[in-house]
Tab-separated table of C-alpha atoms in Angstrom:
chain	number	residue	atom	x	y	z
F	1	MET	CA	-149.034	17.444	-45.814
F	2	LYS	CA	-148.181	13.734	-46.206
F	3	ILE	CA	-144.601	13.573	-47.415
F	4	THR	CA	-142.907	10.877	-49.432
F	5	PHE	CA	-139.479	10.554	-51.045
F	6	PRO	CA	-137.657	8.014	-53.220
F	7	HIS	CA	-135.570	5.207	-51.814
F	8	MET	CA	-131.810	5.672	-52.095
F	9	GLY	CA	-129.840	3.499	-49.717
F	10	ASN	CA	-130.064	4.642	-46.124
F	11	LEU	CA	-131.135	8.155	-47.136
F	12	SER	CA	-134.853	7.331	-47.099
F	13	LEU	CA	-134.571	5.994	-43.526
F	14	ALA	CA	-132.785	9.180	-42.470
F	15	LEU	CA	-135.366	11.420	-44.183
F	16	ASN	CA	-138.197	9.530	-42.537
F	17	SER	CA	-136.596	10.150	-39.159
F	18	LEU	CA	-135.958	13.834	-40.017
F	19	PHE	CA	-139.495	14.693	-41.121
F	20	LYS	CA	-141.057	12.943	-38.133
F	21	SER	CA	-138.836	14.978	-35.803
F	22	LEU	CA	-140.185	18.114	-37.533
F	23	GLY	CA	-143.764	17.071	-36.850
F	24	LEU	CA	-144.618	16.020	-40.416
F	25	GLN	CA	-146.521	12.935	-41.469
F	26	THR	CA	-144.460	10.707	-43.754
F	27	ILE	CA	-145.505	7.892	-46.043
F	28	SER	CA	-142.415	5.944	-47.046
F	29	PRO	CA	-142.681	3.989	-50.281
F	30	PRO	CA	-142.777	0.210	-49.721
F	31	PRO	CA	-139.377	-1.502	-50.085
F	32	ILE	CA	-138.221	-1.801	-53.692
F	33	THR	CA	-139.514	-5.029	-55.248
F	34	LYS	CA	-140.174	-6.403	-58.723
F	35	LYS	CA	-143.573	-4.729	-58.489
F	36	THR	CA	-141.871	-1.346	-57.955
F	37	MET	CA	-139.661	-1.910	-61.007
F	38	ASP	CA	-142.600	-3.084	-63.130
F	39	ILE	CA	-144.657	0.011	-62.258
F	40	GLY	CA	-141.738	2.369	-62.855
F	41	THR	CA	-140.770	0.732	-66.122
F	42	LYS	CA	-144.352	0.810	-67.405
F	43	TYR	CA	-144.689	4.565	-67.015
F	44	SER	CA	-141.121	5.775	-67.733
F	45	PRO	CA	-139.418	6.498	-71.069
F	46	GLU	CA	-137.845	3.272	-72.354
F	47	PHE	CA	-134.286	4.617	-72.495
F	48	ALA	CA	-134.383	6.434	-69.177
F	49	CYS	CA	-131.822	5.046	-66.751
F	50	LEU	CA	-132.930	2.668	-64.022
F	51	PRO	CA	-132.955	5.109	-61.060
F	52	LEU	CA	-135.600	7.268	-62.787
F	53	LYS	CA	-137.784	4.199	-63.329
F	54	ILE	CA	-137.415	2.987	-59.745
F	55	ASN	CA	-138.153	6.476	-58.407
F	56	MET	CA	-141.330	6.476	-60.493
F	57	GLY	CA	-142.329	3.140	-58.966
F	58	ASN	CA	-141.597	4.528	-55.473
F	59	TYR	CA	-143.749	7.606	-56.065
F	60	ILE	CA	-146.729	5.741	-57.485
F	61	GLU	CA	-146.702	3.193	-54.656
F	62	ALA	CA	-146.498	5.999	-52.068
F	63	LEU	CA	-149.202	8.134	-53.758
F	64	GLU	CA	-151.501	5.098	-53.797
F	65	LEU	CA	-150.954	4.872	-50.009
F	66	GLY	CA	-152.084	8.473	-49.529
F	67	ALA	CA	-148.968	10.628	-49.925
F	68	ASP	CA	-149.657	14.093	-51.358
F	69	THR	CA	-146.199	15.728	-51.360
F	70	ILE	CA	-143.022	14.432	-53.009
F	71	ILE	CA	-139.555	15.638	-51.989
F	72	MET	CA	-136.976	15.351	-54.760
F	73	LEU	CA	-133.515	16.760	-55.427
F	74	GLY	CA	-132.685	18.799	-58.517
F	75	GLY	CA	-129.355	18.992	-60.262
F	76	GLN	CA	-127.295	20.304	-63.129
F	77	GLY	CA	-124.562	19.146	-65.491
F	78	PRO	CA	-124.293	16.424	-68.154
F	79	CYS	CA	-125.985	13.718	-66.039
F	80	ARG	CA	-129.685	13.366	-66.816
F	81	PHE	CA	-130.492	13.352	-63.100
F	82	GLY	CA	-131.087	17.109	-63.327
F	83	TYR	CA	-134.173	16.448	-65.472
F	84	TYR	CA	-135.642	13.661	-63.358
F	85	ALA	CA	-137.955	15.752	-61.202
F	86	GLN	CA	-139.514	17.669	-64.102
F	87	ILE	CA	-140.068	14.494	-66.148
F	88	GLN	CA	-141.494	12.570	-63.220
F	89	ARG	CA	-143.827	15.415	-62.243
F	90	ARG	CA	-145.163	15.601	-65.787
F	91	ILE	CA	-145.735	11.832	-66.064
F	92	LEU	CA	-147.458	11.618	-62.677
F	93	THR	CA	-149.696	14.597	-63.509
F	94	GLU	CA	-150.684	13.017	-66.831
F	95	LEU	CA	-151.533	9.822	-64.937
F	96	GLY	CA	-154.018	11.850	-62.904
F	97	TYR	CA	-152.285	12.012	-59.526
F	98	ASN	CA	-152.968	15.075	-57.388
F	99	PHE	CA	-149.776	16.012	-55.532
F	100	GLU	CA	-147.159	18.684	-54.941
F	101	MET	CA	-143.507	18.074	-55.799
F	102	ILE	CA	-140.942	20.097	-53.864
F	103	ILE	CA	-137.606	20.122	-55.698
F	104	ILE	CA	-134.545	20.942	-53.611
F	105	GLU	CA	-132.082	22.629	-55.965
F	106	SER	CA	-128.430	23.423	-55.349
F	107	PRO	CA	-127.843	26.614	-53.278
F	108	GLU	CA	-125.809	28.300	-56.034
F	109	ASP	CA	-128.816	28.131	-58.376
F	110	ASN	CA	-131.129	30.204	-56.170
F	111	ALA	CA	-130.270	30.494	-52.472
F	112	ARG	CA	-133.468	32.400	-51.618
F	113	GLU	CA	-135.677	29.773	-53.242
F	114	LEU	CA	-133.749	27.011	-51.485
F	115	ALA	CA	-134.308	28.729	-48.120
F	116	SER	CA	-138.029	28.993	-48.900
F	117	GLN	CA	-138.217	25.285	-49.801
F	118	LEU	CA	-136.345	24.259	-46.662
F	119	LYS	CA	-138.679	26.377	-44.534
F	120	LYS	CA	-141.650	24.616	-46.085
F	121	VAL	CA	-140.336	21.076	-45.675
F	122	GLY	CA	-139.214	22.120	-42.201
F	123	ASN	CA	-142.924	22.507	-41.358
F	124	TYR	CA	-142.292	26.211	-40.587
F	125	ASN	CA	-140.451	25.323	-37.380
F	126	SER	CA	-137.811	27.797	-36.189
F	127	TRP	CA	-134.514	27.748	-38.085
F	128	LYS	CA	-132.828	26.569	-34.892
F	129	HIS	CA	-135.181	23.570	-34.692
F	130	VAL	CA	-134.747	22.754	-38.386
F	131	LEU	CA	-130.941	23.007	-38.305
F	132	THR	CA	-130.739	20.918	-35.120
F	133	ALA	CA	-132.872	18.225	-36.761
F	134	LEU	CA	-130.746	18.339	-39.925
F	135	TYR	CA	-127.539	18.027	-37.903
F	136	LEU	CA	-128.828	14.976	-36.023
F	137	THR	CA	-130.048	13.407	-39.284
F	138	PHE	CA	-126.676	13.925	-40.941
F	139	ASN	CA	-124.926	12.329	-37.961
F	140	LYS	CA	-127.296	9.354	-38.116
F	141	LEU	CA	-126.453	8.915	-41.779
F	142	LYS	CA	-122.745	9.173	-40.974
F	143	VAL	CA	-122.927	6.497	-38.265
F	144	ILE	CA	-124.911	4.094	-40.420
F	145	ASP	CA	-122.369	4.569	-43.210
F	146	GLU	CA	-119.669	3.698	-40.671
F	147	LEU	CA	-121.736	0.634	-39.754
F	148	ASP	CA	-121.753	-0.477	-43.401
F	149	LYS	CA	-117.969	0.022	-43.620
F	150	LYS	CA	-117.427	-1.971	-40.443
F	151	MET	CA	-119.655	-4.789	-41.694
F	152	ASN	CA	-117.572	-5.036	-44.881
F	153	GLU	CA	-114.422	-5.207	-42.760
F	154	VAL	CA	-115.674	-7.948	-40.420
F	155	ARG	CA	-117.864	-10.070	-42.737
F	156	PRO	CA	-115.075	-11.882	-44.681
F	157	THR	CA	-113.214	-12.779	-41.490
F	158	THR	CA	-115.953	-14.269	-39.322
F	159	ASP	CA	-117.873	-17.533	-39.393
F	160	LYS	CA	-120.628	-16.099	-37.174
F	161	LYS	CA	-122.645	-14.633	-40.038
F	162	ASP	CA	-126.047	-14.912	-38.318
F	163	GLN	CA	-124.802	-13.084	-35.235
F	164	LEU	CA	-123.205	-10.429	-37.439
F	165	ASN	CA	-126.423	-9.828	-39.384
F	166	LYS	CA	-128.459	-9.614	-36.165
F	167	ILE	CA	-126.085	-6.999	-34.721
F	168	TYR	CA	-126.404	-5.008	-37.945
F	169	LYS	CA	-130.205	-4.944	-37.795
F	170	ASP	CA	-130.281	-4.115	-34.069
F	171	ILE	CA	-127.803	-1.245	-34.382
F	172	GLN	CA	-129.502	0.114	-37.489
F	173	ASN	CA	-132.809	0.283	-35.611
F	174	GLU	CA	-131.141	1.940	-32.613
F	175	ILE	CA	-129.595	4.597	-34.854
F	176	PHE	CA	-132.874	5.662	-36.419
F	177	LEU	CA	-134.804	5.643	-33.140
F	178	THR	CA	-132.303	7.769	-31.240
F	179	THR	CA	-133.178	11.403	-30.531
F	180	SER	CA	-129.837	12.891	-29.465
F	181	ASN	CA	-126.251	13.106	-30.653
F	182	LYS	CA	-125.029	11.832	-27.268
F	183	GLU	CA	-127.053	8.610	-27.654
F	184	LEU	CA	-125.749	8.328	-31.196
F	185	ASN	CA	-122.170	8.566	-29.976
F	186	ASP	CA	-122.836	5.766	-27.454
F	187	ILE	CA	-124.315	3.601	-30.221
F	188	TYR	CA	-121.213	4.209	-32.371
F	189	LYS	CA	-118.940	2.986	-29.550
F	190	GLU	CA	-121.180	-0.032	-28.899
F	191	MET	CA	-121.159	-0.842	-32.623
F	192	ASN	CA	-117.359	-0.936	-32.831
F	193	PHE	CA	-117.091	-2.953	-29.614
F	194	GLU	CA	-119.579	-5.622	-30.699
F	195	LEU	CA	-118.302	-5.963	-34.261
F	196	ASN	CA	-114.612	-6.014	-33.312
F	197	LYS	CA	-115.332	-9.059	-31.131
F	198	LEU	CA	-116.349	-10.982	-34.273
F	199	LYS	CA	-113.365	-9.980	-36.419
F	200	ASN	CA	-110.571	-12.488	-37.038
F	201	LYS	CA	-107.436	-10.400	-37.580
F	202	GLU	CA	-105.440	-13.414	-38.801
F	203	ILE	CA	-107.325	-13.547	-42.110
F	204	ASP	CA	-106.081	-11.483	-45.061
F	205	PRO	CA	-109.078	-11.385	-47.422
F	206	ILE	CA	-109.192	-10.621	-51.141
F	207	LYS	CA	-109.700	-6.854	-51.507
F	208	ILE	CA	-112.293	-5.544	-53.946
F	209	ALA	CA	-113.264	-1.895	-54.533
F	210	ILE	CA	-116.698	-0.981	-55.857
F	211	ILE	CA	-116.785	2.062	-58.118
F	212	GLY	CA	-119.463	3.617	-60.324
F	213	ASP	CA	-122.855	5.271	-60.111
F	214	ILE	CA	-123.873	6.571	-56.677
F	215	TYR	CA	-127.473	5.310	-56.804
F	216	ILE	CA	-126.613	1.756	-57.852
F	217	MET	CA	-123.800	1.560	-55.309
F	218	THR	CA	-125.802	2.817	-52.339
F	219	GLU	CA	-129.225	1.229	-52.945
F	220	HIS	CA	-128.814	-2.327	-51.660
F	221	GLN	CA	-132.166	-3.575	-52.996
F	222	VAL	CA	-131.194	-2.534	-56.522
F	223	ASN	CA	-127.606	-3.816	-56.443
F	224	MET	CA	-128.913	-7.038	-54.874
F	225	ASN	CA	-126.726	-6.627	-51.779
F	226	ILE	CA	-123.523	-7.022	-53.741
F	227	GLU	CA	-121.331	-6.009	-50.809
F	228	LYS	CA	-122.838	-8.722	-48.637
F	229	LYS	CA	-122.568	-11.322	-51.402
F	230	LEU	CA	-118.881	-10.565	-52.022
F	231	GLY	CA	-118.196	-10.473	-48.281
F	232	GLU	CA	-119.759	-13.894	-47.767
F	233	LEU	CA	-117.566	-15.239	-50.569
F	234	GLY	CA	-114.599	-14.041	-48.507
F	235	ALA	CA	-113.790	-10.587	-49.933
F	236	TYR	CA	-113.183	-7.358	-48.105
F	237	VAL	CA	-115.262	-4.795	-50.005
F	238	GLU	CA	-114.630	-1.068	-50.072
F	239	ARG	CA	-117.383	1.059	-51.577
F	240	THR	CA	-115.998	4.354	-52.891
F	241	ILE	CA	-119.087	6.533	-52.332
F	242	PHE	CA	-121.119	6.971	-49.160
F	243	LEU	CA	-124.076	9.328	-48.933
F	244	SER	CA	-122.834	11.146	-45.831
F	245	ASP	CA	-119.493	11.890	-47.529
F	246	TRP	CA	-121.267	13.064	-50.677
F	247	ILE	CA	-123.555	15.400	-48.693
F	248	LEU	CA	-120.633	16.760	-46.657
F	249	ASN	CA	-118.694	17.547	-49.841
F	250	LYS	CA	-121.516	18.916	-51.978
F	251	VAL	CA	-123.582	20.796	-49.419
F	252	PHE	CA	-120.883	22.113	-47.097
F	253	LEU	CA	-117.195	21.812	-48.029
F	254	GLU	CA	-117.384	22.803	-51.712
F	255	LYS	CA	-119.283	25.963	-50.730
F	256	PHE	CA	-116.175	27.007	-48.803
F	257	GLY	CA	-113.771	26.111	-51.595
F	258	VAL	CA	-112.736	22.765	-50.109
F	259	ASN	CA	-112.787	19.868	-52.564
F	260	ARG	CA	-111.863	16.512	-51.049
F	261	ASN	CA	-112.057	14.889	-54.486
F	262	LYS	CA	-108.946	16.686	-55.766
F	263	PRO	CA	-106.637	13.673	-55.170
F	264	ILE	CA	-109.130	11.504	-57.085
F	265	TYR	CA	-109.275	13.955	-60.000
F	266	LYS	CA	-105.471	14.087	-60.068
F	267	GLU	CA	-105.250	10.304	-60.428
F	268	SER	CA	-107.835	10.309	-63.219
F	269	GLN	CA	-105.953	12.904	-65.311
F	270	PRO	CA	-103.819	10.601	-67.457
F	271	PHE	CA	-107.011	8.838	-68.552
F	272	LEU	CA	-109.816	11.400	-68.138
F	273	ASN	CA	-109.211	15.071	-67.512
F	274	ASN	CA	-112.722	16.503	-67.720
F	275	PHE	CA	-115.985	16.468	-65.811
F	276	VAL	CA	-118.360	14.128	-67.631
F	277	GLY	CA	-121.296	14.357	-65.246
F	278	GLY	CA	-122.346	12.138	-62.365
F	279	HIS	CA	-119.377	10.268	-60.916
F	280	GLY	CA	-117.679	9.212	-64.164
F	281	ARG	CA	-114.417	10.994	-63.401
F	282	GLU	CA	-114.453	9.709	-59.799
F	283	SER	CA	-114.849	6.136	-61.084
F	284	VAL	CA	-111.658	6.442	-63.124
F	285	GLY	CA	-109.679	8.247	-60.394
F	286	GLN	CA	-110.782	5.809	-57.692
F	287	ALA	CA	-109.825	2.863	-59.907
F	288	VAL	CA	-106.265	4.202	-60.123
F	289	LEU	CA	-106.117	4.927	-56.378
F	290	LYS	CA	-107.358	1.471	-55.417
F	291	ALA	CA	-104.884	-0.179	-57.788
F	292	LYS	CA	-102.053	1.798	-56.182
F	293	HIS	CA	-103.336	0.816	-52.725
F	294	GLY	CA	-102.985	-2.891	-53.493
F	295	PHE	CA	-106.570	-3.929	-54.166
F	296	ASP	CA	-107.009	-7.219	-56.015
F	297	GLY	CA	-109.993	-6.205	-58.146
F	298	LEU	CA	-112.501	-3.565	-59.173
F	299	VAL	CA	-116.244	-3.933	-59.641
F	300	HIS	CA	-117.687	-1.144	-61.776
F	301	MET	CA	-121.460	-0.766	-61.323
F	302	MET	CA	-123.778	1.354	-63.441
F	303	PRO	CA	-127.380	1.563	-64.590
F	304	PHE	CA	-128.035	0.750	-68.236
F	305	THR	CA	-127.686	3.915	-70.421
F	306	CYS	CA	-125.914	5.935	-67.662
F	307	THR	CA	-124.028	8.529	-69.719
F	308	PRO	CA	-121.196	9.428	-67.273
F	309	GLU	CA	-120.473	5.800	-66.428
F	310	ILE	CA	-120.477	4.801	-70.111
F	311	VAL	CA	-117.556	7.227	-70.515
F	312	ALA	CA	-115.806	5.644	-67.528
F	313	GLN	CA	-116.589	2.132	-68.800
F	314	ASN	CA	-114.616	2.783	-71.978
F	315	ILE	CA	-111.601	4.093	-70.050
F	316	LEU	CA	-111.415	1.582	-67.185
F	317	PRO	CA	-109.931	-1.272	-69.291
F	318	HIS	CA	-106.908	0.996	-69.899
F	319	VAL	CA	-106.579	1.528	-66.139
F	320	SER	CA	-106.899	-2.231	-65.625
F	321	ASN	CA	-104.124	-2.957	-68.143
F	322	THR	CA	-101.839	-0.188	-66.899
F	323	TYR	CA	-102.004	-1.212	-63.250
F	324	ASP	CA	-102.662	-4.946	-63.724
F	325	ILE	CA	-105.830	-4.904	-61.658
F	326	SER	CA	-108.779	-7.128	-62.598
F	327	LEU	CA	-112.030	-5.442	-63.571
F	328	LEU	CA	-115.636	-6.625	-63.599
F	329	THR	CA	-118.327	-4.373	-65.083
F	330	ILE	CA	-121.918	-4.873	-63.961
F	331	ILE	CA	-124.683	-3.041	-65.791
F	332	ILE	CA	-128.058	-3.165	-64.065
F	333	ASP	CA	-131.507	-2.659	-65.554
F	334	GLU	CA	-134.987	-3.973	-64.854
F	335	ASN	CA	-134.144	-7.317	-66.508
F	336	THR	CA	-131.017	-8.076	-64.449
F	337	GLY	CA	-131.389	-11.353	-62.572
F	338	GLU	CA	-129.871	-12.226	-59.214
F	339	ALA	CA	-128.740	-15.734	-60.236
F	340	GLY	CA	-126.683	-14.344	-63.111
F	341	LEU	CA	-125.116	-11.739	-60.835
F	342	VAL	CA	-124.122	-14.374	-58.264
F	343	THR	CA	-122.489	-16.526	-60.960
F	344	ARG	CA	-120.424	-13.602	-62.223
F	345	LEU	CA	-119.341	-12.596	-58.705
F	346	GLU	CA	-118.291	-16.145	-57.861
F	347	ALA	CA	-116.267	-16.416	-61.074
F	348	PHE	CA	-114.613	-13.045	-60.434
F	349	TYR	CA	-113.747	-13.960	-56.858
F	350	ASP	CA	-112.226	-17.276	-57.990
F	351	LEU	CA	-110.165	-15.417	-60.595
F	352	LEU	CA	-108.795	-13.011	-57.984
F	353	GLU	CA	-108.012	-15.830	-55.580
F	354	ARG	CA	-106.061	-17.771	-58.223
F	355	LYS	CA	-104.254	-14.616	-59.315
F	356	ARG	CA	-103.124	-13.954	-55.746
F	357	GLU	CA	-101.979	-17.542	-55.275
F	358	SER	CA	-100.035	-17.407	-58.568
F	359	SER	CA	-98.274	-14.207	-57.561
F	360	LYS	CA	-97.193	-15.829	-54.264
F	361	ILE	CA	-95.698	-18.811	-56.119
F	362	ILE	CA	-93.830	-16.544	-58.566
F	363	SER	CA	-92.435	-14.349	-55.785
């Protein structure tokens, strides 16, 4: 079995580490490039959203390298993500690829089938071995998410950008090579120590929250490293979704009746009181929360034709007007260019800076 999986932020790095620890051969898709997008776009339905097209490009590139098994998540609800796996399997089969697709569905759909799938992708190791490997993988994902948060905190306050980027790469490599939770804990302490040395606490940067679709927000190649770009302009960036938090909520806490999104849903109620699929309701609720927490601006990111985020897109201007918080909407598809994105980010940052200066003069 030669396993592959789609890129989605740091998740693909974590899965690569997980499957290797279970004794499986993995073939990661090459990093997402224009070639990946071109392949995915060529073979996907025209009005499918961008993540489906990029996943298709990932699969084809990995199958061409020798992969024979694809791991993909299933889903349910109004978001079209729940249909991705079936559509992609059909397209790839019609293209003549010989492969097996293992779809990991939610436990409430069929717990017995889920257990069978996990046993298979666990290479028929003991449950103890599989669960230990999953626990370490989750912790790796958690620490690398903390690394991303720390980078966003330090980046706008330091002039040692090269040193900062080198530390990021070094620590990221250490995280995915480690084989124990104790080593991981040591790396976490080292990470905070090294990055805190670069932070200038005297600087009060412009604060921007990023809300929107989980795939676009977490996949840096697709969002063209927007957090880094805003940080280098001088903004503190807070992304509202991290994969480790999403997994913790969906896979564990919600199964025990704990929903950490309740405060977000409560804030969304005056504007949107229903589940609309994906993270549409979270986008609205987080926008209100960030406005109340004193953020200067919101960047709403979504793939072209994303149904849940289209709902949120139509509501967010009302949130912006109600709470006087500036809003920039960025819709990404295969034709989005980096130069245009940079121009819009620079203009938005300048707007926020002038708005803050004006408020100081008035007060």
